[in-house]
XYZ file of C-alpha atoms in Angstrom:
474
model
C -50.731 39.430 22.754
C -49.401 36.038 22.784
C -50.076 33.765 20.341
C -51.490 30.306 21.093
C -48.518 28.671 18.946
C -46.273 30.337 20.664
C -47.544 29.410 24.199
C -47.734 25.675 23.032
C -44.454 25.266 21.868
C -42.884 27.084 25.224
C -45.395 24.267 27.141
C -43.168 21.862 25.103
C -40.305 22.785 25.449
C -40.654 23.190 29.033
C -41.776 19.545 29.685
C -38.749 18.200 27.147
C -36.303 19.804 29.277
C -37.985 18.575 32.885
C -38.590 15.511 31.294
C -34.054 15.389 30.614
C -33.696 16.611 33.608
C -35.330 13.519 35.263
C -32.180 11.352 33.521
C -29.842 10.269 35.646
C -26.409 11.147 34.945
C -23.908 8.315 34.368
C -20.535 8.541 36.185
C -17.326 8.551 34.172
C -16.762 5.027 36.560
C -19.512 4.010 34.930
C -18.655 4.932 31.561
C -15.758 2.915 31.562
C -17.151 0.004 33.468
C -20.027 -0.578 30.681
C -16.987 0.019 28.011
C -14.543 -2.522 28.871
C -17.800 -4.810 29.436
C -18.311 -4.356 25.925
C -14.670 -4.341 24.666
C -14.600 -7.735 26.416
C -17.347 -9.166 24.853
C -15.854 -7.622 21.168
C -18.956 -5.158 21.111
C -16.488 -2.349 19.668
C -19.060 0.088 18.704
C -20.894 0.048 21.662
C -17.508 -0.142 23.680
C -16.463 3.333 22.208
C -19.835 4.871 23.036
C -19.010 4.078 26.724
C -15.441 5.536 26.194
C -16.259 8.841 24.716
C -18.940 9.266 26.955
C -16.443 8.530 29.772
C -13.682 11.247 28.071
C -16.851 14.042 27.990
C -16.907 13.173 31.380
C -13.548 14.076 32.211
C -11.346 15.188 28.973
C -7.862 15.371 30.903
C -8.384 11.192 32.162
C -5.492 9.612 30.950
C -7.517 6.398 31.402
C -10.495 6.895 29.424
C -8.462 8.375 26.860
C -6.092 5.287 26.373
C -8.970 2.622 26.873
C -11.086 4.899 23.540
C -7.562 4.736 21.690
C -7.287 0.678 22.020
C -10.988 0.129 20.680
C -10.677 2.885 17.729
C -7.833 0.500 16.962
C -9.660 -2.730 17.809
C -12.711 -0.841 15.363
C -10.000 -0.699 12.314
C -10.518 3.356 13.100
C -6.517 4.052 13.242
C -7.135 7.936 12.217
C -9.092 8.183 15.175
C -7.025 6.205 17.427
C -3.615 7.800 17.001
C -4.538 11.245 18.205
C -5.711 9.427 21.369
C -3.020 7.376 22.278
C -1.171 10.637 22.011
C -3.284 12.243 23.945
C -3.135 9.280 26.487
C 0.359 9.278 26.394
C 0.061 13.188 27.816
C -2.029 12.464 30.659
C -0.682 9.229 31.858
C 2.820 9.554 32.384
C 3.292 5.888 33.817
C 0.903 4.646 31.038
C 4.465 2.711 29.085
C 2.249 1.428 26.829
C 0.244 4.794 25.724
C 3.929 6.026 25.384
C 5.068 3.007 23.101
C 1.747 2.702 20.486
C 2.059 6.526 20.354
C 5.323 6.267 19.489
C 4.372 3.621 17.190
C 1.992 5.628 15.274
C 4.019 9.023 15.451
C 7.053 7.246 13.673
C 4.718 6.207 10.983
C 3.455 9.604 10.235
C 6.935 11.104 10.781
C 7.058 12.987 13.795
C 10.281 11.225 14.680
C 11.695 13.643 17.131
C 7.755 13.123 18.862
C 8.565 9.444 18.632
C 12.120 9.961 20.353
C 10.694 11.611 23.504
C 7.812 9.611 23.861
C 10.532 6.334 23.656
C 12.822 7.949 26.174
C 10.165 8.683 28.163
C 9.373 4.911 28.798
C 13.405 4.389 29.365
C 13.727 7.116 32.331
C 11.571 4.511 34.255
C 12.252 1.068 32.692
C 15.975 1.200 30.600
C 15.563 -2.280 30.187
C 12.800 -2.196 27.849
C 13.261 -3.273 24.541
C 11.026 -2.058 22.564
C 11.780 1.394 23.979
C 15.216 0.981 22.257
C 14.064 -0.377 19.020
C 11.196 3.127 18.740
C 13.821 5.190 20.026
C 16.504 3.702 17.434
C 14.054 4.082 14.456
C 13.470 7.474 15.036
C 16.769 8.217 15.239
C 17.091 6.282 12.032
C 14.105 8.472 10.924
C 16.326 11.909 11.419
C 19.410 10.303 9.910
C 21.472 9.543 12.979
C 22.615 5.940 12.154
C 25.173 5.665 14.283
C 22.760 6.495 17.278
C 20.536 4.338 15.991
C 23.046 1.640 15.704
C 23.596 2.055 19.175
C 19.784 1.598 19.760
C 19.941 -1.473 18.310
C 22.633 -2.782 19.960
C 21.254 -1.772 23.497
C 18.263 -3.703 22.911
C 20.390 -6.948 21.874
C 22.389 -6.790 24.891
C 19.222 -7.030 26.315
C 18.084 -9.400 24.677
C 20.279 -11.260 21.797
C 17.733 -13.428 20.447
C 15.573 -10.357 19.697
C 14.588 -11.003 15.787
C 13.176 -7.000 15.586
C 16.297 -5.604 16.709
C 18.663 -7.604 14.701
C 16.701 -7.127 11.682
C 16.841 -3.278 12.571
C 20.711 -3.601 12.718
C 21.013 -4.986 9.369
C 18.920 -2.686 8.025
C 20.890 0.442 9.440
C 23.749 -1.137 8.363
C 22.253 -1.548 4.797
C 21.802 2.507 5.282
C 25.444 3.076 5.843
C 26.735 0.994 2.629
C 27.538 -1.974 5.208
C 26.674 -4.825 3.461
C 28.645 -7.854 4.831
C 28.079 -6.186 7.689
C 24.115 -6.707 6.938
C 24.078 -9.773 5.877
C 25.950 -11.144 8.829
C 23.119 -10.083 11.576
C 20.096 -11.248 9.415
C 22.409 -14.980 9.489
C 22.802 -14.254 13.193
C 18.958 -13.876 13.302
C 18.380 -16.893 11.673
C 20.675 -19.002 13.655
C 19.118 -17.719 16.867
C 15.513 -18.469 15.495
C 15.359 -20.651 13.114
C 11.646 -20.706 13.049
C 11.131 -16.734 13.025
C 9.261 -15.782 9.868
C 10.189 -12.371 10.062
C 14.217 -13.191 10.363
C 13.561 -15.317 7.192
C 11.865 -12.967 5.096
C 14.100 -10.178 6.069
C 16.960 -12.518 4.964
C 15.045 -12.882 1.760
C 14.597 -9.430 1.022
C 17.956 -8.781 1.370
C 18.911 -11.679 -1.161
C 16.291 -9.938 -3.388
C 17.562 -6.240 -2.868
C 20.971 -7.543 -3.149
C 20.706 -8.881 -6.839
C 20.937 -12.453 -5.212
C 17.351 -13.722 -5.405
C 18.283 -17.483 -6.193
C 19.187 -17.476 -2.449
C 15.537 -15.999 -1.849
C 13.817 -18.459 -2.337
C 15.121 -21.315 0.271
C 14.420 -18.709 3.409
C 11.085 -17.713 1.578
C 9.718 -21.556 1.191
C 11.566 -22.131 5.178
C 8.881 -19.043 6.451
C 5.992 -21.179 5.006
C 7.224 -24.013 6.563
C 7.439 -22.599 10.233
C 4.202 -20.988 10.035
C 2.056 -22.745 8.030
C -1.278 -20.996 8.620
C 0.092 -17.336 8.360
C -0.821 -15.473 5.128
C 2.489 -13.631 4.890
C 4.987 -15.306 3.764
C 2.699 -16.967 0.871
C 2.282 -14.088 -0.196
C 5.996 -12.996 -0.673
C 6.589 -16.587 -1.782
C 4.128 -15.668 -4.646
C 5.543 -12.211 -5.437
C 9.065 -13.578 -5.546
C 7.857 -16.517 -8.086
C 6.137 -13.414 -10.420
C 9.203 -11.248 -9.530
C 11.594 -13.871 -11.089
C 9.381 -14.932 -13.868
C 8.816 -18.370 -12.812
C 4.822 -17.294 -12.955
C 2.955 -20.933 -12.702
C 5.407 -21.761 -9.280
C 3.172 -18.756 -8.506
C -0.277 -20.248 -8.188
C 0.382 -22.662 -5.502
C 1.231 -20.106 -3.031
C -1.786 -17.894 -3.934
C -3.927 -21.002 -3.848
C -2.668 -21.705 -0.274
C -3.182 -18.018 0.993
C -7.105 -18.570 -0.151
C -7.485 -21.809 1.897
C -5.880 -20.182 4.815
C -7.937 -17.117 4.823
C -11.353 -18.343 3.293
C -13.257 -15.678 4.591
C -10.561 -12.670 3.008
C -11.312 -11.598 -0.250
C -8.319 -10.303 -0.534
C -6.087 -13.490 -1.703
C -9.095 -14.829 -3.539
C -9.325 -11.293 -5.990
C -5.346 -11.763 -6.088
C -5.943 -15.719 -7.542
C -8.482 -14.426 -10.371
C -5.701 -11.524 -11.086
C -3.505 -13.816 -11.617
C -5.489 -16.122 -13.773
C -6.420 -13.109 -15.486
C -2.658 -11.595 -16.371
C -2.422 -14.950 -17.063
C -4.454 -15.809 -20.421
C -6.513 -18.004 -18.005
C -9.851 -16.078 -18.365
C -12.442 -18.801 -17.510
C -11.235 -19.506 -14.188
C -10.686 -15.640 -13.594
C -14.365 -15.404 -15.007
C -15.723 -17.944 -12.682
C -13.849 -16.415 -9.380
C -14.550 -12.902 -10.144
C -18.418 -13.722 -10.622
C -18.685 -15.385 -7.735
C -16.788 -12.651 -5.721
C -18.994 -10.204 -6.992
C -21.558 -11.286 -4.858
C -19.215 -10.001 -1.688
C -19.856 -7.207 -0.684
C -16.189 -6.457 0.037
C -15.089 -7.118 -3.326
C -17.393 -6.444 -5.570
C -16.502 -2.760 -6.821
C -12.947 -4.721 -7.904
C -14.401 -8.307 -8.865
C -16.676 -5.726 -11.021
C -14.143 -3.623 -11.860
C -12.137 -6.609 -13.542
C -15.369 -8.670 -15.031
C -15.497 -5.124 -16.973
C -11.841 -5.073 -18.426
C -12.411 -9.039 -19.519
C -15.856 -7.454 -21.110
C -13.646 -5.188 -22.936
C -10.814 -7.323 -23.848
C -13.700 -9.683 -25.743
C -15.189 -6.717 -27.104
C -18.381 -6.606 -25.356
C -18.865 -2.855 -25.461
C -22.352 -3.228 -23.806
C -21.600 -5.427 -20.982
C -17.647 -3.355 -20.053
C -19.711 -0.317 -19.469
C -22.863 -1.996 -17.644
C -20.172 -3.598 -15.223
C -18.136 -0.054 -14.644
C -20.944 2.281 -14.373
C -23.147 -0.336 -11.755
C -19.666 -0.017 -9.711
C -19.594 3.882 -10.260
C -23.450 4.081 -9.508
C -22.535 2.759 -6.001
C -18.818 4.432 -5.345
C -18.048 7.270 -8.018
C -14.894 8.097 -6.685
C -13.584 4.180 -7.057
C -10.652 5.037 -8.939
C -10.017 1.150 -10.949
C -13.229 1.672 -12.500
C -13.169 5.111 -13.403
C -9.778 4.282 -15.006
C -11.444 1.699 -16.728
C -14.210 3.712 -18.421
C -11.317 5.814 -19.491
C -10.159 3.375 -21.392
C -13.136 2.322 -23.063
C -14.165 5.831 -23.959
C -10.487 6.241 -25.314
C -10.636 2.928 -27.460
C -13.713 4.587 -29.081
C -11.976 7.923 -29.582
C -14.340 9.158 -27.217
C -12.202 12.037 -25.942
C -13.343 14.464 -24.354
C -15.600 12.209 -22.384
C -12.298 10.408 -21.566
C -10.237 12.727 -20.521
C -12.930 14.272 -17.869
C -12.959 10.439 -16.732
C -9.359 10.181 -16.139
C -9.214 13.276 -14.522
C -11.795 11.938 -12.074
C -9.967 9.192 -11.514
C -6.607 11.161 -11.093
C -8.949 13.548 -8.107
C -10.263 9.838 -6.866
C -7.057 8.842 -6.234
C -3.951 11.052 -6.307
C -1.379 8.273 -5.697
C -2.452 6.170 -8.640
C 0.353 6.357 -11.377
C -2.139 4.252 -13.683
C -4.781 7.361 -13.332
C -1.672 9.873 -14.675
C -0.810 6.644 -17.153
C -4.344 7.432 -18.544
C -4.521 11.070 -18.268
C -0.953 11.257 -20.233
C -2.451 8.921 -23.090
C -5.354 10.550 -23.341
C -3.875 14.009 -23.272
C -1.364 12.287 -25.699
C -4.327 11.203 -28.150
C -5.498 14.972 -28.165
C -2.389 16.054 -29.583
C -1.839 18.024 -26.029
C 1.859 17.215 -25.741
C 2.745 19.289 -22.572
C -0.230 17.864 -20.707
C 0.461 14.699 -21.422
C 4.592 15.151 -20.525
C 2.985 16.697 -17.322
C 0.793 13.729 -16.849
C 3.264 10.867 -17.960
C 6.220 12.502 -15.481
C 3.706 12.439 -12.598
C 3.150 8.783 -13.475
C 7.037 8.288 -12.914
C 7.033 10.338 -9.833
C 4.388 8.162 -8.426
C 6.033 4.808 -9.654
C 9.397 5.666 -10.451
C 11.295 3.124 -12.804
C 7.740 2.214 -14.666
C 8.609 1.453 -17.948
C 5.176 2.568 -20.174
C 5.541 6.065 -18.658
C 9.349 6.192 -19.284
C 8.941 5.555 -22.964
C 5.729 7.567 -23.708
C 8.480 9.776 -22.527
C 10.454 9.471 -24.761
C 8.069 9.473 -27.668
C 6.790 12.578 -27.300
C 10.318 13.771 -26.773
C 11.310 12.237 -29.994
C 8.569 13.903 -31.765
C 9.035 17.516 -30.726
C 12.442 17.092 -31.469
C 13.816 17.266 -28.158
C 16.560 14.875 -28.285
C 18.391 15.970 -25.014
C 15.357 14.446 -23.062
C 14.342 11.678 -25.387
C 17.589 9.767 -25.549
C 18.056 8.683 -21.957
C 14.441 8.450 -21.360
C 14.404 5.186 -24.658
C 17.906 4.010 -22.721
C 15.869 3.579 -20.077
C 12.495 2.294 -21.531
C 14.884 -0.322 -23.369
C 16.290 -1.167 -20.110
C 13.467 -1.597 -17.767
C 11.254 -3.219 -21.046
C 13.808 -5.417 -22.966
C 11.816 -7.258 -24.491
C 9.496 -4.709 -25.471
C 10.073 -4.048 -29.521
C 8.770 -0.456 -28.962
C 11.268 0.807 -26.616
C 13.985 -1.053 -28.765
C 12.654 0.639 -31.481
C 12.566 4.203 -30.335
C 16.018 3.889 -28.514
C 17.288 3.112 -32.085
C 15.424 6.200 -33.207
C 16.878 8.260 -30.487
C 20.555 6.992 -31.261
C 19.729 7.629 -35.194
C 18.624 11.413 -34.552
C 21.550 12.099 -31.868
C 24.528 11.092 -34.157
C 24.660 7.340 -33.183
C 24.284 5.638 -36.292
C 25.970 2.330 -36.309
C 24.407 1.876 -32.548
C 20.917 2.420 -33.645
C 21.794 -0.067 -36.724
C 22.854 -2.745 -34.449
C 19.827 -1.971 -32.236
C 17.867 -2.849 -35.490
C 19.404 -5.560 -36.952
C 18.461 -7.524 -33.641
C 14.984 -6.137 -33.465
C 15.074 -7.739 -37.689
C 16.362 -11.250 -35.922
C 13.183 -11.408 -33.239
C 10.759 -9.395 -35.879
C 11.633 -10.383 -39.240
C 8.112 -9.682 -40.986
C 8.147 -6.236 -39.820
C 8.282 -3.878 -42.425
C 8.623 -0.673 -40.519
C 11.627 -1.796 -38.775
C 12.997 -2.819 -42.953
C 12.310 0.915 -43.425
């Protein structure tokens, strides 16, 4: 017998699906009408509704496929976007443009010989383009063909000479091949042809910079600010290159200016407190971080660093009330989970600690200051290869950082392994001069490996700069 539950939900069912079967069907057409109404009118989510439903309608349209791609990207959705300009890029073969962004994106993941065909695909029906050249030449550049990609670079000048992208892709290839003069000469050439092009002038910089030359930095640097006055980019190497140099308070007017150019970014305005903050100027880092702490965007970092300023006053109760509200929200946020770390290692709470920084080392694999943590901590348990493990990740990750480099060397030191520990303390002393702990254990490490009178002079000017220092006596 049938049961009367049964029989009702069948009745149901049945009128659900003859009720959706009364719904008319929208056309792909229509699809991508209503979409690029809404991509006009900057209504991205709706917009890519419109698309997908438009690609269900017909997966292998070329179209619909490329129109989806260029609102993922409007959307700030670039992992979605990339396989769909690819995918574009397949179905439309006069689509130039599918073919360039997906050779865009496909160089920056590193599918350069993908990136090669999908350039020379747009040059079998337009050789002229230039940008076609410059994606084709960094690929090239990408699978170590130089001189190829030289001639790239070059094909797109004849082109067009005045082209700041390609000359700045010559010097760099040149750069590459040990071609120095060489480089120099075509970011000059860049500048003389446009004067007012920020990116020839901060090329030029950067090459000053990489070049040991960085008094000659600054002159392009301050000319980019000039030209452009309202863009946020070269302020912000303006401001790196005053901290790089350690000319720190020339710093602050640049990082003042990228905040009144981009009032609405939190960005420049957390980098502003920072640098108050690194700075020994905590109550205007105090006062900036509070207030962005209220956006929504920055809180978790504004939090984050109202924590660590906590801490440094020794407000125990407050550090962890900031850190664990920003946890309670995001647990994986890796700044404040290396935070906690560090207040629950300052109170030789250790095993709490080290599950902490290993959180924060699954949070975020990348960060060398999570592996900094975990090789301290490890360090503190008297877990020596852990910690080597830990501190040489750090160094893998950020490679020429000078706290890993001599914790290093330390623990080297200590286990007696004197092979490792003297050029690690060269090296601490080298990329922390004025650090009186590298100088220190170099003069340790020279002492132990047969080097006497070079650890003594080591000492004797560590004894000039620390005179008061009785271990250094000893």
């Amino acid at each position: 017998m049938v049961s009367r539950a049964w029989l009702t939900s069948a009745i149901l069912a049945i009128s659900v699906l003859a009720g959706c079967s009364k719904e008319p069907s929208v056309s792909k057409a229509e699809h991508l009408t209503r979409g690029k109404a809404f991509a006009e009118q900057k209504k991205y989510p709706e917009a890519i509704v419109e698309f997908r439903g438009a690609v269900a309608a017909d997966a292998k349209d070329g179209e619909a496929r490329y129109q989806l791609a260029n609102t993922y990207l409007l959307n700030n959705e670039l992992a979605k976007a990339v396989p769909e300009f690819i995918r574009a890029s397949d179905l439309s073969p006069d689509n130039m443009d599918a073919h360039l962004k997906a050779a865009q994106f496909l160089l920056l993941g590193g599918r350069f010989e993908d990136a090669k065909t999908r350039a020379e695909m747009v040059l079998a029906k337009k050789p002229t383009d230039v940008n076609a050249h410059l994606m084709k030449g960094l690929a090239l550049a990408g699978l170590k063909d130089y001189n190829a990609a030289i001639e790239q670079a070059n094909d797109a000048l004849a082109i067009d000479e005045k082209d700041v992208t390609a000359r700045v892709l010559l010097s760099r290839l040149q750069s590459q091949q040990g071609k120095t003069s060489e480089a120099e000469a075509s970011l000059q050439r860049a500048v003389e042809l446009a004067p007012d092009s920020p990116e020839a002038l901060l090329a030029l910089a950067n090459f000053f910079m990489a070049s040991n030359r960085a008094a000659e930095a600054e002159a392009p640097l301050k000319r980019a600010t000039e030209v452009n006055p309202k863009a946020a980019g070269p302020y912000q190497s303006l401001a790196t290159y005053y901290i790089a140099t350690r000319r720190v308070a020339d710093a602050e007017a640049p990082l003042k200016k990228l905040t009144e150019i981009t009032p609405d970014a939190p960005g420049p305005r957390l980098a502003l407190a920072d640098y108050y903050m690194r700075n020994s100027r905590l109550p205007e880092a105090v006062t900036l971080f509070t207030t962005l702490a209220a956006d929504k965007a920055a809180a978790p970092t504004a939090n984050t660093q109202l924590a660590l300023i906590a801490f440094a006053n020794r407000d125990m109760k407050e550090a962890y009330a900031r850190v664990d509200g920003v946890l309670a929200t995001d647990g994986k946020f890796a700044p404040a989970l290396i935070a906690k770390g560090r207040f629950l290692q300052s109170e030789a709470k250790l095993n709490d600690a080290v599950t902490t920084a290993k959180a924060a080392v699954a949070a975020d694999p990348k960060s060398a200051a999570a592996e900094q943590l975990l090789g301290d901590v490890h360090s503190q348990r008297n877990e020596g290869d852990e910690a080597i493990a830990a501190y040489g990740e750090a160094l893998r990750l950020a490679p020429g950082a000078a706290l890993p480099t001599l914790r290093l060397a330390q623990l080297h030191l200590q286990r007696g392994e004197l092979k490792q520990a003297l050029p690690l303390a060269q090296d601490a002393a080298r990329l922390a001069p004025d650090n009186p702990v590298a100088r220190q254990v170099l003069s340790r490490a020279l002492s132990m490996t047969g080097n006497p009178d070079r650890a003594a002079e080591g000492l004797s000017s560590l004894l000039k700069d620390y005179p008061d220092n009785a271990g250094l006596h000893y």
